JSON list of C-alpha atoms and ligand atoms in Angstrom, two decimals:
[
{"chain": "A", "resi": 1358, "resn": "MET", "atom": "CA", "xyz": [139.29, 139.33, 168.56]},
{"chain": "A", "resi": 1359, "resn": "ALA", "atom": "CA", "xyz": [140.35, 138.87, 165.03]},
{"chain": "A", "resi": 1360, "resn": "VAL", "atom": "CA", "xyz": [141.53, 140.76, 161.91]},
{"chain": "A", "resi": 1361, "resn": "LEU", "atom": "CA", "xyz": [139.04, 140.09, 159.09]},
{"chain": "A", "resi": 1362, "resn": "PRO", "atom": "CA", "xyz": [139.84, 140.30, 155.36]},
{"chain": "A", "resi": 1363, "resn": "ILE", "atom": "CA", "xyz": [138.81, 143.44, 153.80]},
{"chain": "A", "resi": 1364, "resn": "HIS", "atom": "CA", "xyz": [136.70, 143.27, 150.63]},
{"chain": "A", "resi": 1365, "resn": "VAL", "atom": "CA", "xyz": [138.04, 145.57, 148.00]},
{"chain": "A", "resi": 1366, "resn": "LEU", "atom": "CA", "xyz": [136.39, 147.36, 145.01]},
{"chain": "A", "resi": 1367, "resn": "GLY", "atom": "CA", "xyz": [134.72, 144.87, 142.68]},
{"chain": "A", "resi": 1368, "resn": "SER", "atom": "CA", "xyz": [133.39, 142.69, 145.58]},
{"chain": "A", "resi": 1369, "resn": "PRO", "atom": "CA", "xyz": [129.63, 142.70, 145.11]},
{"chain": "A", "resi": 1370, "resn": "VAL", "atom": "CA", "xyz": [128.91, 142.95, 148.84]},
{"chain": "A", "resi": 1371, "resn": "LEU", "atom": "CA", "xyz": [130.21, 146.52, 148.85]},
{"chain": "A", "resi": 1372, "resn": "ARG", "atom": "CA", "xyz": [127.22, 147.48, 146.51]},
{"chain": "A", "resi": 1373, "resn": "GLU", "atom": "CA", "xyz": [124.54, 145.79, 148.58]},
{"chain": "A", "resi": 1374, "resn": "GLU", "atom": "CA", "xyz": [122.07, 147.62, 150.76]},
{"chain": "A", "resi": 1375, "resn": "THR", "atom": "CA", "xyz": [122.40, 146.44, 154.40]},
{"chain": "A", "resi": 1376, "resn": "ARG", "atom": "CA", "xyz": [119.72, 145.34, 156.66]},
{"chain": "A", "resi": 1377, "resn": "LEU", "atom": "CA", "xyz": [118.54, 146.90, 159.96]},
{"chain": "A", "resi": 1378, "resn": "VAL", "atom": "CA", "xyz": [119.76, 145.09, 163.02]},
{"chain": "A", "resi": 1379, "resn": "ASP", "atom": "CA", "xyz": [116.93, 144.28, 165.35]},
{"chain": "A", "resi": 1380, "resn": "GLY", "atom": "CA", "xyz": [118.72, 142.91, 168.34]},
{"chain": "A", "resi": 1381, "resn": "ILE", "atom": "CA", "xyz": [122.25, 143.24, 169.61]},
{"chain": "A", "resi": 1382, "resn": "THR", "atom": "CA", "xyz": [123.46, 139.59, 169.93]},
{"chain": "A", "resi": 1383, "resn": "PRO", "atom": "CA", "xyz": [126.83, 138.34, 171.37]},
{"chain": "A", "resi": 1384, "resn": "GLU", "atom": "CA", "xyz": [127.73, 137.32, 167.66]},
{"chain": "A", "resi": 1385, "resn": "LEU", "atom": "CA", "xyz": [127.19, 140.98, 166.62]},
{"chain": "A", "resi": 1386, "resn": "LEU", "atom": "CA", "xyz": [129.18, 142.39, 169.51]},
{"chain": "A", "resi": 1387, "resn": "ARG", "atom": "CA", "xyz": [132.03, 139.91, 168.56]},
{"chain": "A", "resi": 1388, "resn": "LEU", "atom": "CA", "xyz": [131.65, 141.18, 164.88]},
{"chain": "A", "resi": 1389, "resn": "ALA", "atom": "CA", "xyz": [132.01, 144.90, 166.16]},
{"chain": "A", "resi": 1390, "resn": "ASP", "atom": "CA", "xyz": [135.13, 143.96, 168.07]},
{"chain": "A", "resi": 1391, "resn": "ASP", "atom": "CA", "xyz": [136.71, 142.35, 165.09]},
{"chain": "A", "resi": 1392, "resn": "MET", "atom": "CA", "xyz": [135.84, 145.27, 162.90]},
{"chain": "A", "resi": 1393, "resn": "ILE", "atom": "CA", "xyz": [137.53, 147.54, 165.39]},
{"chain": "A", "resi": 1394, "resn": "GLU", "atom": "CA", "xyz": [140.57, 145.34, 165.43]},
{"chain": "A", "resi": 1395, "resn": "THR", "atom": "CA", "xyz": [140.66, 145.13, 161.62]},
{"chain": "A", "resi": 1396, "resn": "MET", "atom": "CA", "xyz": [140.22, 148.96, 161.17]},
{"chain": "A", "resi": 1397, "resn": "ARG", "atom": "CA", "xyz": [143.23, 149.44, 163.61]},
{"chain": "A", "resi": 1398, "resn": "ALA", "atom": "CA", "xyz": [145.41, 146.99, 161.82]},
{"chain": "A", "resi": 1399, "resn": "ALA", "atom": "CA", "xyz": [144.70, 148.60, 158.57]},
{"chain": "A", "resi": 1400, "resn": "GLN", "atom": "CA", "xyz": [145.36, 152.01, 160.08]},
{"chain": "A", "resi": 1401, "resn": "GLY", "atom": "CA", "xyz": [141.78, 153.22, 159.31]},
{"chain": "A", "resi": 1402, "resn": "VAL", "atom": "CA", "xyz": [139.61, 155.56, 161.10]},
{"chain": "A", "resi": 1403, "resn": "GLY", "atom": "CA", "xyz": [136.27, 153.95, 160.21]},
{"chain": "A", "resi": 1404, "resn": "LEU", "atom": "CA", "xyz": [134.96, 150.56, 158.83]},
{"chain": "A", "resi": 1405, "resn": "ALA", "atom": "CA", "xyz": [131.57, 149.41, 157.80]},
{"chain": "A", "resi": 1406, "resn": "ALA", "atom": "CA", "xyz": [130.15, 145.82, 157.86]},
{"chain": "A", "resi": 1407, "resn": "PRO", "atom": "CA", "xyz": [130.11, 145.40, 154.02]},
{"chain": "A", "resi": 1408, "resn": "GLN", "atom": "CA", "xyz": [133.85, 145.97, 153.88]},
{"chain": "A", "resi": 1409, "resn": "VAL", "atom": "CA", "xyz": [134.19, 142.76, 155.90]},
{"chain": "A", "resi": 1410, "resn": "GLY", "atom": "CA", "xyz": [131.62, 140.98, 153.75]},
{"chain": "A", "resi": 1411, "resn": "ARG", "atom": "CA", "xyz": [128.67, 141.43, 156.01]},
{"chain": "A", "resi": 1412, "resn": "THR", "atom": "CA", "xyz": [125.18, 142.88, 155.43]},
{"chain": "A", "resi": 1413, "resn": "GLU", "atom": "CA", "xyz": [124.25, 144.16, 158.89]},
{"chain": "A", "resi": 1414, "resn": "ARG", "atom": "CA", "xyz": [123.84, 147.88, 159.27]},
{"chain": "A", "resi": 1415, "resn": "LEU", "atom": "CA", "xyz": [126.76, 148.32, 161.42]},
{"chain": "A", "resi": 1416, "resn": "CYS", "atom": "CA", "xyz": [129.91, 150.54, 161.31]},
{"chain": "A", "resi": 1417, "resn": "VAL", "atom": "CA", "xyz": [132.73, 151.52, 163.63]},
{"chain": "A", "resi": 1418, "resn": "VAL", "atom": "CA", "xyz": [134.62, 154.84, 163.77]},
{"chain": "A", "resi": 1419, "resn": "GLU", "atom": "CA", "xyz": [137.68, 155.94, 165.68]},
{"chain": "A", "resi": 1420, "resn": "VAL", "atom": "CA", "xyz": [138.86, 159.50, 165.24]},
{"chain": "A", "resi": 1421, "resn": "GLU", "atom": "CA", "xyz": [141.36, 160.64, 167.78]},
{"chain": "A", "resi": 1422, "resn": "ASP", "atom": "CA", "xyz": [139.98, 159.68, 171.19]},
{"chain": "A", "resi": 1423, "resn": "GLU", "atom": "CA", "xyz": [136.46, 159.30, 169.93]},
{"chain": "A", "resi": 1424, "resn": "ARG", "atom": "CA", "xyz": [135.46, 155.76, 169.30]},
{"chain": "A", "resi": 1425, "resn": "HIS", "atom": "CA", "xyz": [131.90, 154.60, 168.32]},
{"chain": "A", "resi": 1426, "resn": "VAL", "atom": "CA", "xyz": [130.17, 151.40, 167.53]},
{"chain": "A", "resi": 1427, "resn": "LEU", "atom": "CA", "xyz": [127.05, 152.39, 165.56]},
{"chain": "A", "resi": 1428, "resn": "PHE", "atom": "CA", "xyz": [124.25, 149.91, 164.81]},
{"chain": "A", "resi": 1429, "resn": "ASN", "atom": "CA", "xyz": [121.52, 151.30, 162.41]},
{"chain": "A", "resi": 1430, "resn": "PRO", "atom": "CA", "xyz": [123.10, 154.83, 162.12]},
{"chain": "A", "resi": 1431, "resn": "GLU", "atom": "CA", "xyz": [121.23, 157.51, 160.33]},
{"chain": "A", "resi": 1432, "resn": "ILE", "atom": "CA", "xyz": [121.95, 161.14, 159.74]},
{"chain": "A", "resi": 1433, "resn": "ILE", "atom": "CA", "xyz": [119.31, 163.29, 161.48]},
{"chain": "A", "resi": 1434, "resn": "GLU", "atom": "CA", "xyz": [120.93, 166.77, 160.91]},
{"chain": "A", "resi": 1435, "resn": "ARG", "atom": "CA", "xyz": [123.43, 168.20, 158.45]},
{"chain": "A", "resi": 1436, "resn": "GLU", "atom": "CA", "xyz": [124.65, 171.63, 157.61]},
{"chain": "A", "resi": 1437, "resn": "GLY", "atom": "CA", "xyz": [127.24, 173.44, 155.65]},
{"chain": "A", "resi": 1438, "resn": "GLU", "atom": "CA", "xyz": [129.82, 171.97, 153.20]},
{"chain": "A", "resi": 1439, "resn": "ILE", "atom": "CA", "xyz": [133.27, 170.72, 153.45]},
{"chain": "A", "resi": 1440, "resn": "LYS", "atom": "CA", "xyz": [135.74, 169.33, 150.89]},
{"chain": "A", "resi": 1441, "resn": "TRP", "atom": "CA", "xyz": [137.86, 166.59, 152.21]},
{"chain": "A", "resi": 1442, "resn": "GLU", "atom": "CA", "xyz": [140.47, 164.23, 150.57]},
{"chain": "A", "resi": 1443, "resn": "GLU", "atom": "CA", "xyz": [139.13, 160.74, 151.26]},
{"chain": "A", "resi": 1444, "resn": "GLY", "atom": "CA", "xyz": [140.50, 157.29, 150.81]},
{"chain": "A", "resi": 1445, "resn": "CYS", "atom": "CA", "xyz": [138.87, 153.88, 151.58]},
{"chain": "A", "resi": 1446, "resn": "LEU", "atom": "CA", "xyz": [140.23, 150.69, 153.13]},
{"chain": "A", "resi": 1447, "resn": "SER", "atom": "CA", "xyz": [138.47, 148.98, 150.35]},
{"chain": "A", "resi": 1448, "resn": "ILE", "atom": "CA", "xyz": [140.12, 150.98, 147.55]},
{"chain": "A", "resi": 1449, "resn": "PRO", "atom": "CA", "xyz": [143.80, 151.17, 148.72]},
{"chain": "A", "resi": 1450, "resn": "GLU", "atom": "CA", "xyz": [146.02, 153.80, 147.37]},
{"chain": "A", "resi": 1451, "resn": "VAL", "atom": "CA", "xyz": [143.27, 155.70, 145.69]},
{"chain": "A", "resi": 1452, "resn": "PHE", "atom": "CA", "xyz": [142.25, 159.17, 147.02]},
{"chain": "A", "resi": 1453, "resn": "GLY", "atom": "CA", "xyz": [139.92, 161.85, 145.94]},
{"chain": "A", "resi": 1454, "resn": "ASP", "atom": "CA", "xyz": [138.32, 165.30, 147.15]},
{"chain": "A", "resi": 1455, "resn": "VAL", "atom": "CA", "xyz": [134.65, 164.73, 148.18]},
{"chain": "A", "resi": 1456, "resn": "LEU", "atom": "CA", "xyz": [132.22, 167.46, 149.06]},
{"chain": "A", "resi": 1457, "resn": "ARG", "atom": "CA", "xyz": [130.44, 166.47, 152.25]},
{"chain": "A", "resi": 1458, "resn": "SER", "atom": "CA", "xyz": [128.24, 168.18, 154.89]},
{"chain": "A", "resi": 1459, "resn": "ALA", "atom": "CA", "xyz": [130.47, 170.30, 157.23]},
{"chain": "A", "resi": 1460, "resn": "ARG", "atom": "CA", "xyz": [128.56, 169.03, 160.27]},
{"chain": "A", "resi": 1461, "resn": "VAL", "atom": "CA", "xyz": [126.29, 166.09, 160.93]},
{"chain": "A", "resi": 1462, "resn": "VAL", "atom": "CA", "xyz": [124.36, 164.67, 163.77]},
{"chain": "A", "resi": 1463, "resn": "VAL", "atom": "CA", "xyz": [123.92, 160.78, 163.58]},
{"chain": "A", "resi": 1464, "resn": "ARG", "atom": "CA", "xyz": [121.61, 158.82, 165.68]},
{"chain": "A", "resi": 1465, "resn": "ALA", "atom": "CA", "xyz": [122.47, 155.12, 166.22]},
{"chain": "A", "resi": 1466, "resn": "THR", "atom": "CA", "xyz": [122.20, 152.24, 168.57]},
{"chain": "A", "resi": 1467, "resn": "ASN", "atom": "CA", "xyz": [125.14, 151.44, 170.90]},
{"chain": "A", "resi": 1468, "resn": "ARG", "atom": "CA", "xyz": [126.62, 148.08, 172.02]},
{"chain": "A", "resi": 1469, "resn": "GLU", "atom": "CA", "xyz": [124.17, 148.16, 175.09]},
{"chain": "A", "resi": 1470, "resn": "GLY", "atom": "CA", "xyz": [121.20, 148.48, 172.81]},
{"chain": "A", "resi": 1471, "resn": "ARG", "atom": "CA", "xyz": [120.62, 152.15, 173.67]},
{"chain": "A", "resi": 1472, "resn": "ARG", "atom": "CA", "xyz": [119.96, 154.98, 171.13]},
{"chain": "A", "resi": 1473, "resn": "PHE", "atom": "CA", "xyz": [122.49, 157.86, 171.34]},
{"chain": "A", "resi": 1474, "resn": "GLU", "atom": "CA", "xyz": [123.55, 160.76, 169.05]},
{"chain": "A", "resi": 1475, "resn": "VAL", "atom": "CA", "xyz": [127.03, 161.79, 167.95]},
{"chain": "A", "resi": 1476, "resn": "GLU", "atom": "CA", "xyz": [127.88, 165.08, 166.35]},
{"chain": "A", "resi": 1477, "resn": "GLY", "atom": "CA", "xyz": [130.75, 165.14, 163.87]},
{"chain": "A", "resi": 1478, "resn": "ARG", "atom": "CA", "xyz": [132.66, 167.91, 162.15]},
{"chain": "A", "resi": 1479, "resn": "GLU", "atom": "CA", "xyz": [135.82, 167.72, 160.02]},
{"chain": "A", "resi": 1480, "resn": "LEU", "atom": "CA", "xyz": [137.40, 164.11, 159.94]},
{"chain": "A", "resi": 1481, "resn": "LEU", "atom": "CA", "xyz": [134.84, 162.75, 162.41]},
{"chain": "A", "resi": 1482, "resn": "GLY", "atom": "CA", "xyz": [131.82, 164.32, 160.37]},
{"chain": "A", "resi": 1483, "resn": "VAL", "atom": "CA", "xyz": [133.45, 163.08, 157.05]},
{"chain": "A", "resi": 1484, "resn": "CYS", "atom": "CA", "xyz": [133.91, 159.55, 158.46]},
{"chain": "A", "resi": 1485, "resn": "LEU", "atom": "CA", "xyz": [130.47, 159.27, 159.68]},
{"chain": "A", "resi": 1486, "resn": "GLN", "atom": "CA", "xyz": [129.13, 160.23, 156.23]},
{"chain": "A", "resi": 1487, "resn": "HIS", "atom": "CA", "xyz": [131.57, 157.84, 154.42]},
{"chain": "A", "resi": 1488, "resn": "GLU", "atom": "CA", "xyz": [130.72, 154.88, 156.65]},
{"chain": "A", "resi": 1489, "resn": "ILE", "atom": "CA", "xyz": [126.87, 155.46, 156.35]},
{"chain": "A", "resi": 1490, "resn": "ASP", "atom": "CA", "xyz": [127.30, 155.64, 152.60]},
{"chain": "A", "resi": 1491, "resn": "HIS", "atom": "CA", "xyz": [128.89, 152.16, 152.85]},
{"chain": "A", "resi": 1492, "resn": "LEU", "atom": "CA", "xyz": [125.84, 150.93, 154.54]},
{"chain": "A", "resi": 1493, "resn": "HIS", "atom": "CA", "xyz": [123.83, 151.86, 151.56]},
{"chain": "A", "resi": 1494, "resn": "GLY", "atom": "CA", "xyz": [126.05, 150.38, 148.90]},
{"chain": "A", "resi": 1495, "resn": "LYS", "atom": "CA", "xyz": [127.76, 153.84, 148.14]},
{"chain": "A", "resi": 1496, "resn": "LEU", "atom": "CA", "xyz": [131.58, 154.60, 147.85]},
{"chain": "A", "resi": 1497, "resn": "PHE", "atom": "CA", "xyz": [133.51, 157.74, 147.95]},
{"chain": "A", "resi": 1498, "resn": "ILE", "atom": "CA", "xyz": [134.33, 157.49, 144.19]},
{"chain": "A", "resi": 1499, "resn": "ASP", "atom": "CA", "xyz": [130.60, 157.81, 143.44]},
{"chain": "A", "resi": 1500, "resn": "HIS", "atom": "CA", "xyz": [130.92, 161.43, 144.67]},
{"chain": "A", "resi": 1501, "resn": "LEU", "atom": "CA", "xyz": [133.69, 162.28, 142.23]},
{"chain": "A", "resi": 1502, "resn": "SER", "atom": "CA", "xyz": [133.19, 164.14, 138.99]},
{"chain": "A", "resi": 1503, "resn": "PHE", "atom": "CA", "xyz": [133.36, 162.05, 135.85]},
{"chain": "A", "resi": 1504, "resn": "LEU", "atom": "CA", "xyz": [136.92, 162.97, 135.13]},
{"chain": "A", "resi": 1505, "resn": "LYS", "atom": "CA", "xyz": [138.17, 162.51, 138.78]},
{"chain": "A", "resi": 1506, "resn": "LYS", "atom": "CA", "xyz": [136.38, 159.14, 138.83]},
{"chain": "A", "resi": 1507, "resn": "ARG", "atom": "CA", "xyz": [138.14, 157.97, 135.78]},
{"chain": "A", "resi": 1508, "resn": "ARG", "atom": "CA", "xyz": [141.43, 159.02, 137.14]},
{"chain": "A", "resi": 1509, "resn": "ALA", "atom": "CA", "xyz": [140.66, 157.17, 140.31]},
{"chain": "A", "resi": 1510, "resn": "MET", "atom": "CA", "xyz": [139.63, 154.00, 138.46]},
{"chain": "A", "resi": 1511, "resn": "GLN", "atom": "CA", "xyz": [142.93, 154.17, 136.48]},
{"chain": "A", "resi": 1512, "resn": "ALA", "atom": "CA", "xyz": [144.71, 154.28, 139.71]},
{"chain": "A", "resi": 1513, "resn": "TRP", "atom": "CA", "xyz": [142.82, 151.29, 140.94]},
{"chain": "A", "resi": 1514, "resn": "ASP", "atom": "CA", "xyz": [143.57, 149.33, 137.90]},
{"chain": "A", "resi": 1515, "resn": "ALA", "atom": "CA", "xyz": [147.12, 149.59, 138.75]},
{"chain": "A", "resi": 1516, "resn": "GLU", "atom": "CA", "xyz": [146.43, 148.29, 142.35]},
{"chain": "A", "resi": 1517, "resn": "LYS", "atom": "CA", "xyz": [143.72, 145.78, 142.11]},
{"chain": "A", "resi": 1518, "resn": "ASP", "atom": "CA", "xyz": [145.89, 142.81, 141.14]},
{"chain": "A", "resi": 1519, "resn": "LYS", "atom": "CA", "xyz": [147.42, 142.95, 144.52]},
{"chain": "A", "resi": 1520, "resn": "TYR", "atom": "CA", "xyz": [144.25, 141.66, 145.95]},
{"chain": "A", "resi": 1521, "resn": "PRO", "atom": "CA", "xyz": [143.51, 138.05, 144.71]},
{"chain": "A", "resi": 1522, "resn": "GLY", "atom": "CA", "xyz": [139.80, 137.08, 145.30]},
{"chain": "A", "resi": 1523, "resn": "LEU", "atom": "CA", "xyz": [139.08, 140.74, 145.89]},
{"chain": "A", "resi": 1524, "resn": "LEU", "atom": "CA", "xyz": [140.27, 140.36, 149.51]},
{"chain": "A", "resi": 1525, "resn": "ARG", "atom": "CA", "xyz": [142.82, 142.53, 151.33]},
{"chain": "A", "resi": 1526, "resn": "VAL", "atom": "CA", "xyz": [144.56, 140.58, 154.11]},
{"chain": "A", "resi": 1527, "resn": "VAL", "atom": "CA", "xyz": [145.91, 142.86, 156.87]},
{"chain": "A", "resi": 1528, "resn": "ALA", "atom": "CA", "xyz": [148.26, 141.13, 159.40]},
{"chain": "A", "resi": 1529, "resn": "PRO", "atom": "CA", "xyz": [147.84, 142.22, 163.04]},
{"chain": "A", "resi": 1530, "resn": "GLY", "atom": "CA", "xyz": [150.60, 144.38, 164.13]},
{"chain": "A", "resi": 1531, "resn": "HIS", "atom": "CA", "xyz": [151.76, 144.74, 160.58]},
{"chain": "A", "resi": 1532, "resn": "PRO", "atom": "CA", "xyz": [149.81, 147.58, 159.12]},
{"chain": "A", "resi": 1533, "resn": "GLY", "atom": "CA", "xyz": [149.59, 147.62, 155.42]},
{"chain": "A", "resi": 1534, "resn": "GLU", "atom": "CA", "xyz": [150.22, 150.49, 153.15]},
{"chain": "A", "resi": 1535, "resn": "GLY", "atom": "CA", "xyz": [148.23, 153.57, 153.24]},
{"chain": "A", "resi": 1536, "resn": "SER", "atom": "CA", "xyz": [148.75, 154.90, 156.82]},
{"chain": "A", "resi": 1537, "resn": "SER", "atom": "CA", "xyz": [147.26, 158.27, 156.00]},
{"chain": "A", "resi": 1538, "resn": "PRO", "atom": "CA", "xyz": [144.40, 159.35, 158.12]},
{"chain": "A", "resi": 1539, "resn": "GLU", "atom": "CA", "xyz": [141.98, 159.54, 155.30]},
{"chain": "A", "resi": 1540, "resn": "ASN", "atom": "CA", "xyz": [141.57, 155.69, 155.26]},
{"chain": "A", "resi": 1541, "resn": "LEU", "atom": "CA", "xyz": [137.74, 155.33, 155.89]},
{"chain": "B", "resi": 2423, "resn": "ZN", "atom": "ZN1", "xyz": [135.41, 153.29, 152.93]}
]
């Protein structure tokens, strides 16, 4: 497995629509493994393919003991509302309150190519919604009000020069800054 460079805000791939995966290949399984390793090294609880410069519809989540590899995930049920302070591995050191559904059910394909469903509330639910947004070119800052988004962008202005080439390199075993559990 390998820790991959993480694309940060400004990298065009973060704004691209992903494409459906139509077959689970060994190469895609290796990508999923690398994404899990990258997410852990960066102390995140979720990571989507565009964040490592890829356009496959694939994300990984790990909240407490629950870990999932999700190919072609889609939200099939949602209810209620919850406000959660989110961050993003692609926008380090920037946080903001986002209103999400309080409970979601997501249908996806697993590593074995079988369809499955996962129900998420609280952090898992927020994380699933955040990662699925990534797969459609959407970032958590897009959910913020005009003023909060402007504040977030000002915070990012002070951070972005730390990432030459719009890439964030996280060393294995040397987690970077941002060890809070809201890193999605
Ligand atoms: Zn994110």
